[in-house]
Coordinates of C-alpha atoms and ligand atoms in Angstrom, one line a residue:
Chain V
M1 CA 6.5 -22.5 18.0
N2 CA 8.9 -19.7 18.8
L3 CA 11.1 -17.6 16.6
N4 CA 14.2 -19.7 17.1
E5 CA 12.4 -22.6 15.5
L6 CA 11.5 -20.5 12.5
Y7 CA 14.9 -18.9 12.2
Q8 CA 17.0 -22.1 12.7
E9 CA 20.7 -21.9 12.3
V10 CA 20.5 -23.6 8.9
I11 CA 18.1 -21.0 7.6
L12 CA 20.1 -18.1 9.0
D13 CA 23.2 -19.6 7.4
H14 CA 21.7 -20.1 4.0
G15 CA 20.0 -16.8 4.2
R16 CA 23.3 -15.0 4.9
K17 CA 25.4 -17.0 2.6
P18 CA 23.2 -18.5 -0.1
R19 CA 24.8 -21.4 -2.1
N20 CA 24.6 -21.5 -5.9
F21 CA 23.9 -17.8 -5.9
R22 CA 25.2 -16.8 -9.3
L23 CA 24.3 -16.5 -12.9
L24 CA 24.3 -19.6 -15.1
P25 CA 25.1 -18.6 -18.6
M26 CA 24.6 -22.1 -19.9
A27 CA 21.1 -22.4 -18.5
T28 CA 18.7 -24.5 -20.5
H29 CA 15.7 -23.6 -18.3
T30 CA 15.0 -20.4 -16.3
A31 CA 12.2 -19.0 -14.4
E32 CA 11.4 -15.8 -12.6
G33 CA 9.5 -16.0 -9.4
H34 CA 7.7 -13.0 -8.0
N35 CA 5.9 -12.4 -4.8
P36 CA 4.0 -9.2 -5.6
L37 CA 3.0 -8.7 -2.0
C38 CA 6.5 -8.2 -0.7
G39 CA 8.5 -7.6 -3.8
D40 CA 10.6 -10.8 -3.4
Q41 CA 12.1 -11.9 -6.7
I42 CA 14.0 -15.0 -7.5
H43 CA 15.6 -15.8 -10.8
L44 CA 16.2 -19.6 -11.1
M45 CA 18.5 -21.1 -13.7
L46 CA 18.9 -24.7 -14.5
S47 CA 21.1 -26.7 -16.9
V48 CA 19.4 -29.9 -17.8
R49 CA 21.1 -32.6 -19.9
N50 CA 19.7 -36.1 -20.7
G51 CA 17.0 -35.7 -18.1
T52 CA 19.4 -34.7 -15.3
I53 CA 19.6 -31.3 -13.6
E54 CA 23.4 -30.8 -13.8
E55 CA 23.4 -27.3 -12.5
A56 CA 21.0 -25.2 -10.5
T57 CA 21.6 -21.6 -9.5
F58 CA 19.7 -18.5 -8.6
D59 CA 19.9 -14.8 -8.0
G60 CA 17.5 -12.0 -7.0
C61 CA 16.6 -10.6 -3.7
G62 CA 14.4 -11.8 -0.9
C63 CA 14.0 -12.3 2.8
A64 CA 15.9 -14.9 4.8
I65 CA 13.2 -17.5 4.3
S66 CA 12.9 -17.2 0.5
T67 CA 16.7 -17.0 0.1
A68 CA 17.4 -20.0 2.3
S69 CA 14.7 -22.0 0.6
A70 CA 16.1 -21.2 -2.8
S71 CA 19.6 -22.0 -1.7
L72 CA 18.7 -25.3 0.0
M73 CA 16.5 -26.3 -3.0
T74 CA 19.3 -25.8 -5.6
E75 CA 21.6 -27.9 -3.4
A76 CA 18.9 -30.6 -3.2
I77 CA 18.1 -30.8 -6.9
K78 CA 21.6 -30.6 -8.3
G79 CA 22.4 -33.9 -9.9
Q80 CA 18.9 -35.2 -9.6
K81 CA 16.7 -36.6 -12.4
V82 CA 14.0 -34.1 -13.5
E83 CA 11.3 -36.6 -12.4
D84 CA 12.9 -36.9 -8.9
A85 CA 13.0 -33.1 -8.6
E86 CA 9.3 -33.0 -9.5
V87 CA 8.5 -35.5 -6.8
L88 CA 10.5 -33.5 -4.3
F89 CA 8.6 -30.4 -5.3
R90 CA 5.3 -32.2 -4.6
Q91 CA 6.6 -33.6 -1.3
F92 CA 7.8 -30.2 -0.2
Q93 CA 4.5 -28.6 -1.2
E94 CA 2.5 -31.2 0.7
A95 CA 4.7 -31.0 3.8
I96 CA 4.3 -27.2 4.0
V97 CA 0.5 -27.2 3.9
A98 CA -0.2 -30.6 5.7
N99 CA -1.2 -31.0 9.3
G100 CA -0.2 -34.6 9.7
D101 CA 3.0 -36.6 8.9
T102 CA 4.5 -36.4 5.5
E103 CA 7.6 -37.9 3.8
P104 CA 10.9 -37.0 5.5
L105 CA 12.7 -34.3 3.7
G106 CA 16.1 -34.4 5.3
V107 CA 17.8 -31.0 5.6
L108 CA 14.8 -29.3 3.9
E109 CA 12.7 -30.1 7.1
C110 CA 14.1 -26.9 8.6
L111 CA 11.8 -25.0 6.2
I112 CA 8.7 -26.7 7.2
G113 CA 8.4 -24.7 10.4
V114 CA 7.1 -21.7 8.3
K115 CA 3.7 -23.4 8.2
E116 CA 3.1 -22.0 11.6
Y117 CA 3.5 -18.5 10.0
P118 CA 0.8 -18.5 7.2
T119 CA 2.0 -15.1 5.9
R120 CA 5.4 -16.5 5.3
V121 CA 4.5 -19.8 3.5
K122 CA 4.8 -18.1 0.1
C123 CA 8.3 -17.0 0.9
A124 CA 9.4 -20.6 1.4
T125 CA 7.6 -21.9 -1.7
L126 CA 8.6 -19.1 -4.1
A127 CA 11.7 -20.9 -5.4
W128 CA 9.9 -24.2 -5.6
H129 CA 7.2 -22.7 -7.8
A130 CA 9.9 -21.2 -10.0
L131 CA 11.4 -24.7 -10.2
R132 CA 8.2 -26.2 -11.4
A133 CA 7.6 -23.4 -13.9
A134 CA 11.1 -23.7 -15.3
L135 CA 10.7 -27.5 -15.8
E136 CA 7.2 -27.4 -17.1
S137 CA 7.4 -24.5 -19.5
E138 CA 7.8 -25.3 -23.1
E139 CA 9.8 -22.0 -23.5
K140 CA 13.3 -21.4 -22.2
S141 CA 12.1 -18.9 -19.6
A142 CA 8.9 -18.6 -17.6
T143 CA 7.5 -16.3 -14.9
I144 CA 5.4 -17.2 -11.9
S145 CA 3.7 -15.2 -9.3
T146 CA 2.8 -16.3 -5.8
E147 CA -0.6 -14.7 -6.3
T148 CA -1.6 -16.7 -9.3
G149 CA 0.7 -19.7 -9.1
E150 CA 0.2 -20.0 -12.8
V151 CA 3.0 -20.4 -15.3
I152 CA 3.1 -17.6 -17.8
P153 CA 5.4 -18.6 -20.6
H154 CA 7.4 -15.7 -22.1
A155 CA 6.5 -14.8 -25.7
Chain T
M1 CA -1.1 14.8 27.6
T2 CA -1.1 11.4 29.4
A3 CA -4.7 11.8 30.6
L4 CA -5.8 13.0 27.2
L5 CA -4.1 10.0 25.6
D6 CA -5.6 7.5 27.9
A7 CA -9.0 8.9 27.2
L8 CA -8.2 8.8 23.5
R9 CA -7.1 5.2 23.6
D10 CA -10.3 4.2 25.3
Q11 CA -12.1 5.2 22.2
F12 CA -10.4 2.4 20.2
P13 CA -11.6 -1.0 21.6
V14 CA -9.5 -2.9 19.0
L15 CA -6.3 -1.7 20.7
D16 CA -7.2 -3.4 23.9
Q17 CA -6.0 -6.9 23.0
T18 CA -3.0 -9.2 23.0
V19 CA -1.4 -10.8 20.0
H20 CA 0.9 -13.8 20.4
G21 CA 0.6 -13.2 24.2
K22 CA 1.8 -9.6 23.9
R23 CA 0.1 -6.3 24.1
L24 CA -0.9 -5.2 20.6
V25 CA 1.3 -2.3 19.4
Y26 CA -0.4 -1.1 16.3
L27 CA 2.1 0.8 14.1
D28 CA 0.6 0.1 10.7
N29 CA -1.5 3.3 10.6
A30 CA -0.4 4.4 7.1
A31 CA -2.0 1.2 5.8
T32 CA -5.2 1.8 7.7
V33 CA -5.9 3.4 11.0
Q34 CA -8.3 2.1 13.6
R35 CA -11.8 3.5 14.1
P36 CA -12.9 5.3 17.3
L37 CA -16.2 4.4 19.0
P38 CA -18.2 7.4 17.6
V39 CA -17.6 6.0 14.1
L40 CA -18.7 2.5 15.0
H41 CA -21.6 4.0 16.7
A42 CA -22.7 6.2 13.8
M43 CA -22.6 3.3 11.4
D44 CA -24.4 0.9 13.8
T45 CA -27.1 3.6 14.5
F46 CA -27.6 4.1 10.8
Y47 CA -28.3 0.4 10.3
R48 CA -30.5 0.1 13.4
E49 CA -32.6 3.2 12.8
S50 CA -32.4 4.7 9.3
N51 CA -31.3 2.0 6.8
A52 CA -32.9 2.6 3.5
N53 CA -31.7 3.4 0.0
V54 CA -30.9 7.0 -0.7
H55 CA -32.3 9.4 -3.3
R56 CA -35.2 7.1 -4.4
G57 CA -37.8 6.5 -1.7
V58 CA -40.7 8.6 -0.8
H59 CA -40.9 7.0 2.6
L60 CA -39.5 8.4 5.9
L61 CA -36.5 6.1 6.3
S62 CA -35.3 6.8 2.8
Q63 CA -35.6 10.5 3.5
R64 CA -33.7 10.1 6.7
A65 CA -31.0 8.1 5.0
T66 CA -30.7 10.7 2.2
D67 CA -30.5 13.6 4.7
Q68 CA -27.7 11.9 6.6
F69 CA -25.9 11.0 3.4
E70 CA -26.1 14.6 2.1
A71 CA -25.2 16.0 5.5
A72 CA -22.0 13.9 5.4
R73 CA -21.2 15.5 2.1
V74 CA -21.4 18.9 3.7
T75 CA -19.2 17.8 6.6
I76 CA -16.5 16.6 4.2
S77 CA -16.7 19.6 2.0
R78 CA -16.3 21.9 5.1
F79 CA -13.4 19.7 6.4
I80 CA -11.4 20.5 3.3
N81 CA -12.9 23.9 2.7
A82 CA -14.4 23.1 -0.7
R83 CA -16.6 25.9 -2.2
F84 CA -19.6 23.7 -2.8
S85 CA -20.6 20.4 -1.3
H86 CA -21.4 19.1 -4.8
E87 CA -17.7 19.3 -5.5
I88 CA -17.4 16.2 -3.3
I89 CA -18.0 12.9 -5.1
F90 CA -18.2 9.7 -3.0
T91 CA -16.1 6.8 -4.2
K92 CA -15.1 3.5 -2.7
G93 CA -11.7 4.9 -1.8
C94 CA -8.8 7.1 -3.0
T95 CA -8.0 4.6 -5.7
E96 CA -11.4 4.9 -7.3
A97 CA -11.2 8.7 -7.0
I98 CA -8.0 8.8 -9.0
N99 CA -9.4 6.3 -11.6
L100 CA -12.4 8.6 -12.0
V101 CA -10.2 11.6 -12.9
A102 CA -7.9 9.6 -15.1
H103 CA -10.7 8.0 -17.1
S104 CA -13.2 10.8 -17.2
W105 CA -11.0 13.9 -17.4
G106 CA -8.0 12.2 -18.9
G107 CA -10.0 10.2 -21.4
A108 CA -11.7 13.3 -22.7
N109 CA -8.8 15.7 -22.6
L110 CA -5.5 14.0 -23.2
R111 CA -4.1 13.9 -26.7
P112 CA -1.1 12.2 -28.2
G113 CA 2.1 13.8 -27.0
D114 CA 0.4 15.5 -24.0
E115 CA 2.3 14.9 -20.8
V116 CA 1.2 13.9 -17.3
L117 CA 3.9 14.5 -14.7
L118 CA 3.8 12.2 -11.6
S119 CA 6.2 12.3 -8.7
H120 CA 8.7 9.3 -8.7
G121 CA 7.2 8.5 -5.3
E122 CA 3.6 8.0 -6.3
H123 CA 1.5 5.2 -5.0
H124 CA 0.6 2.6 -7.7
A125 CA -2.9 4.1 -7.3
N126 CA -1.7 7.3 -8.9
I127 CA 0.5 5.7 -11.6
V128 CA -1.4 2.8 -13.0
P129 CA -4.7 4.6 -13.9
W130 CA -2.6 7.1 -15.8
Q131 CA -0.8 4.3 -17.6
L132 CA -4.1 2.8 -18.6
I133 CA -5.3 6.1 -20.0
A134 CA -2.0 7.0 -21.6
E135 CA -2.2 3.8 -23.6
R136 CA -5.6 4.8 -24.9
T137 CA -4.9 8.5 -25.6
G138 CA -1.2 8.5 -26.6
A139 CA -0.3 10.8 -23.7
V140 CA 3.1 10.4 -22.1
I141 CA 3.8 9.9 -18.4
R142 CA 7.0 11.4 -17.0
P143 CA 8.3 10.9 -13.4
I144 CA 9.4 14.0 -11.4
P145 CA 12.6 13.2 -9.7
L146 CA 13.1 13.1 -5.9
H147 CA 16.0 14.3 -3.7
D148 CA 17.7 11.7 -1.5
S149 CA 15.7 13.1 1.4
G150 CA 12.4 12.0 -0.3
E151 CA 11.5 15.6 -1.1
L152 CA 10.4 16.5 -4.6
D153 CA 13.1 18.1 -6.8
L154 CA 11.3 21.3 -7.6
E155 CA 14.0 22.5 -9.9
A156 CA 13.7 19.4 -12.0
L157 CA 9.9 19.9 -12.0
R158 CA 10.4 23.5 -13.2
A159 CA 12.6 22.2 -16.0
M160 CA 10.0 19.6 -17.1
L161 CA 7.1 22.1 -17.3
S162 CA 6.0 23.1 -20.8
D163 CA 2.7 23.7 -22.6
R164 CA 2.6 19.9 -23.3
V165 CA 2.1 19.2 -19.6
K166 CA -1.6 18.9 -18.9
L167 CA -1.6 17.5 -15.4
V168 CA 0.7 17.2 -12.5
G169 CA 0.0 14.4 -10.0
V170 CA 1.6 14.2 -6.6
K171 CA 0.7 12.9 -3.2
H172 CA 0.3 15.3 -0.3
V173 CA 1.7 13.0 2.3
C174 CA 3.9 10.0 1.3
N175 CA 2.6 6.8 2.7
A176 CA 6.0 5.1 2.3
L177 CA 8.4 7.7 3.6
G178 CA 6.2 10.3 5.4
T179 CA 7.3 13.2 3.3
I180 CA 4.8 16.1 3.2
H181 CA 5.1 17.7 -0.2
P182 CA 4.8 21.5 -0.7
I183 CA 1.5 21.5 -2.6
E184 CA 1.0 25.2 -2.9
E185 CA 4.3 25.7 -4.5
I186 CA 3.7 22.8 -6.9
V187 CA 0.3 24.2 -7.8
R188 CA 1.9 27.6 -8.5
M189 CA 4.5 26.1 -10.8
A190 CA 1.9 23.9 -12.7
K191 CA -0.5 26.8 -13.2
S192 CA 2.3 28.8 -14.9
V193 CA 2.0 26.4 -17.9
G194 CA -1.8 25.9 -17.5
A195 CA -1.5 22.4 -16.2
L196 CA -4.1 20.9 -13.7
V197 CA -3.0 19.5 -10.4
L198 CA -4.3 16.3 -8.9
V199 CA -3.3 15.7 -5.3
D200 CA -3.4 12.2 -3.9
G201 CA -4.6 13.0 -0.4
A202 CA -5.0 9.4 0.8
Q203 CA -2.9 10.0 3.9
S204 CA -3.9 13.6 4.4
L205 CA -7.1 13.9 6.4
A206 CA -5.6 12.3 9.5
N207 CA -2.2 14.1 9.2
V208 CA -2.3 17.6 7.7
D209 CA -4.7 20.5 7.4
V210 CA -6.3 20.5 4.0
D211 CA -7.8 23.6 2.5
V212 CA -8.4 22.8 -1.2
Q213 CA -9.1 26.5 -2.1
A214 CA -6.0 27.8 -0.4
L215 CA -3.9 25.0 -1.9
G216 CA -5.4 25.8 -5.3
V217 CA -5.7 22.2 -6.3
D218 CA -8.0 21.0 -9.1
F219 CA -8.6 17.5 -7.9
Y220 CA -8.0 16.0 -4.4
S221 CA -8.6 12.3 -3.8
M222 CA -9.3 11.0 -0.3
S223 CA -9.5 7.8 1.6
G224 CA -11.9 7.2 4.5
H225 CA -10.1 4.3 6.1
K226 CA -6.9 6.3 6.6
A227 CA -8.8 9.0 8.3
Y228 CA -10.4 7.0 11.2
G229 CA -13.3 6.3 9.0
P230 CA -14.5 2.9 7.5
M231 CA -13.0 0.9 4.6
G232 CA -14.7 1.0 1.3
V233 CA -15.4 4.7 1.2
G234 CA -13.5 7.7 0.0
A235 CA -14.1 10.9 -1.9
L236 CA -12.9 13.0 -4.8
Y237 CA -12.9 16.8 -4.6
G238 CA -12.9 18.4 -8.0
R239 CA -13.5 22.0 -9.0
E240 CA -17.1 22.5 -10.0
E241 CA -16.3 23.8 -13.6
L242 CA -14.0 20.8 -14.2
L243 CA -16.5 18.2 -12.9
N244 CA -19.3 19.8 -14.9
A245 CA -17.3 19.6 -18.1
M246 CA -16.2 16.0 -17.6
P247 CA -18.1 13.0 -19.0
P248 CA -19.5 10.4 -16.6
Y249 CA -17.1 7.7 -15.4
Q250 CA -19.6 4.9 -14.8
G251 CA -23.2 4.6 -15.9
G252 CA -26.2 3.4 -14.0
G253 CA -29.0 4.4 -11.8
D254 CA -29.1 7.8 -10.0
M255 CA -26.6 9.4 -12.3
I256 CA -29.2 10.1 -15.0
R257 CA -31.9 12.6 -15.5
T258 CA -33.8 10.7 -18.2
V259 CA -33.1 7.4 -20.0
S260 CA -34.4 6.2 -23.3
F261 CA -32.9 3.9 -25.8
E262 CA -32.4 6.8 -28.1
K263 CA -30.8 9.2 -25.7
T264 CA -29.9 9.5 -22.0
T265 CA -29.4 12.7 -20.2
F266 CA -27.2 12.9 -17.2
N267 CA -27.9 14.2 -13.7
D268 CA -26.2 17.2 -12.2
L269 CA -23.3 17.1 -9.8
P270 CA -22.6 15.2 -7.7
N271 CA -25.0 12.5 -8.8
K272 CA -23.5 12.4 -12.3
F273 CA -20.5 10.6 -10.8
E274 CA -22.3 8.4 -8.3
P275 CA -24.2 5.7 -10.1
G276 CA -25.7 2.8 -8.1
T277 CA -26.3 2.5 -4.4
P278 CA -23.5 4.1 -2.5
N279 CA -21.8 3.0 0.7
V280 CA -24.2 5.0 2.8
A281 CA -23.2 3.7 6.2
G282 CA -19.6 4.2 5.1
V283 CA -20.2 7.8 4.1
I284 CA -21.9 8.4 7.4
G285 CA -19.0 6.7 9.3
L286 CA -16.5 8.9 7.4
A287 CA -18.4 12.1 8.4
A288 CA -18.4 10.9 12.0
A289 CA -14.7 10.3 11.8
L290 CA -14.0 13.8 10.5
D291 CA -16.2 15.3 13.2
W292 CA -14.2 13.3 15.7
V293 CA -10.9 14.5 14.3
A294 CA -12.2 18.1 14.2
G295 CA -13.1 17.8 17.9
L296 CA -9.6 16.9 18.9
D297 CA -7.2 19.6 20.2
S298 CA -5.3 19.9 17.0
A299 CA -2.3 21.7 18.4
S300 CA -1.6 19.1 21.1
I301 CA -2.3 16.2 18.7
K302 CA 0.2 17.7 16.3
A303 CA 2.8 18.1 19.0
H304 CA 2.2 14.5 20.2
K305 CA 2.7 13.0 16.7
Q306 CA 5.8 15.1 16.1
S307 CA 7.2 13.9 19.4
L308 CA 6.5 10.3 18.4
L309 CA 8.2 10.8 15.1
D310 CA 11.2 12.5 16.7
H311 CA 11.5 9.8 19.4
A312 CA 11.3 6.9 16.9
T313 CA 13.8 8.6 14.6
E314 CA 16.2 9.2 17.4
E315 CA 16.0 5.6 18.7
L316 CA 16.3 4.0 15.3
N317 CA 19.3 6.1 14.4
R318 CA 21.0 4.8 17.6
I319 CA 20.9 1.2 16.5
E320 CA 23.9 0.2 14.4
G321 CA 23.1 -1.1 10.9
V322 CA 19.7 0.7 10.7
K323 CA 19.1 3.3 8.0
I324 CA 16.1 5.5 7.8
I325 CA 14.8 6.1 4.3
G326 CA 13.1 9.5 4.0
T327 CA 14.6 12.4 5.9
A328 CA 12.5 15.3 4.7
A329 CA 12.2 18.3 6.9
Q330 CA 8.4 18.1 6.8
K331 CA 7.2 14.6 7.6
A332 CA 4.1 12.9 8.8
P333 CA 4.6 10.4 11.6
V334 CA 6.1 7.7 9.4
V335 CA 9.5 6.0 9.7
S336 CA 10.6 3.7 7.0
F337 CA 13.9 1.9 7.5
V338 CA 16.1 -0.9 6.3
T339 CA 18.8 -2.7 8.2
D340 CA 22.1 -4.5 7.2
F341 CA 21.1 -7.5 9.2
A342 CA 17.6 -8.5 8.3
H343 CA 15.2 -8.2 5.4
P344 CA 12.1 -6.1 6.1
H345 CA 9.9 -9.1 5.7
D346 CA 11.8 -11.0 8.4
L347 CA 11.6 -8.0 10.7
G348 CA 7.8 -7.9 10.2
T349 CA 7.5 -11.5 11.4
I350 CA 9.8 -11.0 14.4
F351 CA 8.0 -7.8 15.3
D352 CA 4.6 -9.5 15.1
Q353 CA 5.8 -12.1 17.6
H354 CA 6.4 -9.1 19.9
G355 CA 2.9 -7.8 19.3
V356 CA 4.1 -5.0 17.0
A357 CA 2.2 -4.6 13.8
I358 CA 4.2 -2.8 11.0
R359 CA 4.2 -3.0 7.3
A360 CA 7.1 -4.6 5.4
G361 CA 7.5 -4.3 1.7
H362 CA 7.2 -1.9 -1.1
H363 CA 4.1 0.0 0.2
C364 CA 2.6 0.0 -3.3
C365 CA 5.5 2.3 -4.4
M366 CA 7.8 0.1 -6.4
P367 CA 9.3 2.9 -8.4
L368 CA 10.1 4.7 -5.2
M369 CA 11.8 1.7 -3.7
K370 CA 13.8 1.3 -6.9
R371 CA 14.8 5.0 -6.6
F372 CA 16.3 4.3 -3.2
G373 CA 17.8 1.0 -4.3
V374 CA 15.9 -1.1 -1.7
P375 CA 13.6 -4.0 -2.3
G376 CA 11.3 -2.7 0.4
T377 CA 11.4 -1.1 3.8
A378 CA 10.0 -1.8 7.3
R379 CA 7.6 1.0 8.1
A380 CA 6.3 2.1 11.4
S381 CA 3.5 4.7 11.1
F382 CA 1.9 6.4 14.1
A383 CA -1.6 7.6 14.9
V384 CA -3.0 9.8 17.7
Y385 CA -3.4 6.8 20.0
N386 CA 0.3 5.7 19.9
T387 CA 2.5 6.2 22.8
N388 CA 6.2 6.5 23.7
Q389 CA 5.8 3.0 25.3
D390 CA 4.9 1.7 21.8
I391 CA 8.2 3.0 20.4
I392 CA 10.1 1.4 23.3
V393 CA 8.5 -2.0 22.4
L394 CA 9.3 -1.4 18.7
I395 CA 12.9 -0.8 19.5
E396 CA 13.1 -3.9 21.8
A397 CA 11.7 -6.0 18.9
L398 CA 14.3 -4.5 16.6
R399 CA 17.1 -5.4 19.0
A400 CA 15.7 -8.9 19.3
A401 CA 15.8 -9.2 15.5
R402 CA 19.4 -8.0 15.5
E403 CA 20.2 -10.7 18.1
I404 CA 18.8 -13.4 15.8
F405 CA 20.4 -12.2 12.6
A406 CA 23.6 -10.4 13.5
Ligands
LIG501 C1 -0.7 7.6 -1.0 C2 -1.8 6.6 -1.2 N1 -2.5 6.7 -2.3 C3 -3.5 5.9 -2.5 C4 -3.9 4.9 -1.7 C5 -5.0 4.0 -2.0 O1 -6.1 4.4 -1.2 P1 -7.4 3.5 -1.0 O2 -7.0 2.4 -0.2 O3 -8.4 4.4 -0.3 O4 -7.9 3.1 -2.4 C6 -3.1 4.7 -0.5 C7 -3.4 3.6 0.4 O5 -2.7 2.6 0.5 C8 -2.0 5.6 -0.3 O6 -1.3 5.5 0.8

């Protein structure tokens, strides 16, 4: 694995010009994802109606990997049923830790290369953990940390 | 210098390796420095020849271990010119030393409305213990502003001083930016309102001369692993009369004189603050490290580190899109920078592939990062064994990152 495989054009592009990078005033679900080790922060906003994720946006600041991952994720889940997004979360999570073959993930495959860089896996999964936290939390907003992975609902 | 440097590098076996197929260029010295052979040897010899618990055996090995342990205390007290060796309390690191002061001194002396002034650039280790104690005592923590250079705003400090201020806490050498703060002057100012001064000296022993009496500090916290010594050991210097008046921080064996269920009486300094079995090999290793540092030709080492800092600063300033954070006149060999093309974390990964170890992130100084409006920085920090060639490799790696991102 060399650096060009980690920093593929898709990742560089989404890192530089993240899609869906804006506030979502109509959000029904939000989550704050923190990586306390490097200070990366992602604020994920979803608008869910009748079981469908109609809008998904984010802001915050992070490295190329975490920004690209959030950008690609919001594109992938927009218009999806909540259950399908949850399945995608699990497939992504499996792919990034697995050694063998896993479900094909389409454009998201470009992120799987980070598994060769153990210190960076958390960058790629930050937005995804925020997604799960946002969907699972009973509250409107939730916070997750890469160091606990636990959902802490806001009071 | 070259011959001297080669001989020096030979003392650090860990440097002699490749990572990702490249020569290791270790520039993460502000996080922890490497240990020279005499330190490894001292610890190994202790375990091979003298290992026994201290202060409690009547047998020969215990006596030997106790003698070496107490000799190490003398070494450290001389290194920083403390008046008495019992003003040195061994801890597991700088963090524990600060917690000791905050909980013991702060817990006993801070009252509602009292103020603790901390520089805006403090390490979390010199913020969070005070927050914990402020919550309990009702004391108030106020940050002392910094100039854009990373230097402390002394005028602002002067304006903040009042008789409510009970303690001023500042680091001697900034781990994140390299700034060396003017401790003597800060002490003079604090004394004018009767406030104590705690200096976080985590980065000091390897980088600046420390004379606690000349500086006039009340507390000075130290870290072994940043001074060519082992991890898991550090020390607190405290003025004798302050330490004597402070209640114990933790209870246990060795820190007592007599124990009964009705009443326990405490031991004298330094044992009062050292309950339980200490990190004896670590303490012996730390003393060996300080002996090793003291044996170096300090003038040429200083010149060498200054030239590394100047060289790195000059080369980084030459690359378009690179901004150095921290431009104080007095700096330890630390360069912290951000770029307009890559996040520090991405730089860290790319550098690693070139064999270059740096730190990327907030360096446990989140308020400082916020002050400079950056999420984090990439930080290269140098030790005696680094060379100009190391800086050339660092710059090549940075140019490669620019290639990828720009
Ligand atoms: C300025 C400063 N203070 C405190 C600490 C914590 O020291 P230790 O690791 O010895 O607990 C560090 C180390 O990161 C530091 O750089």
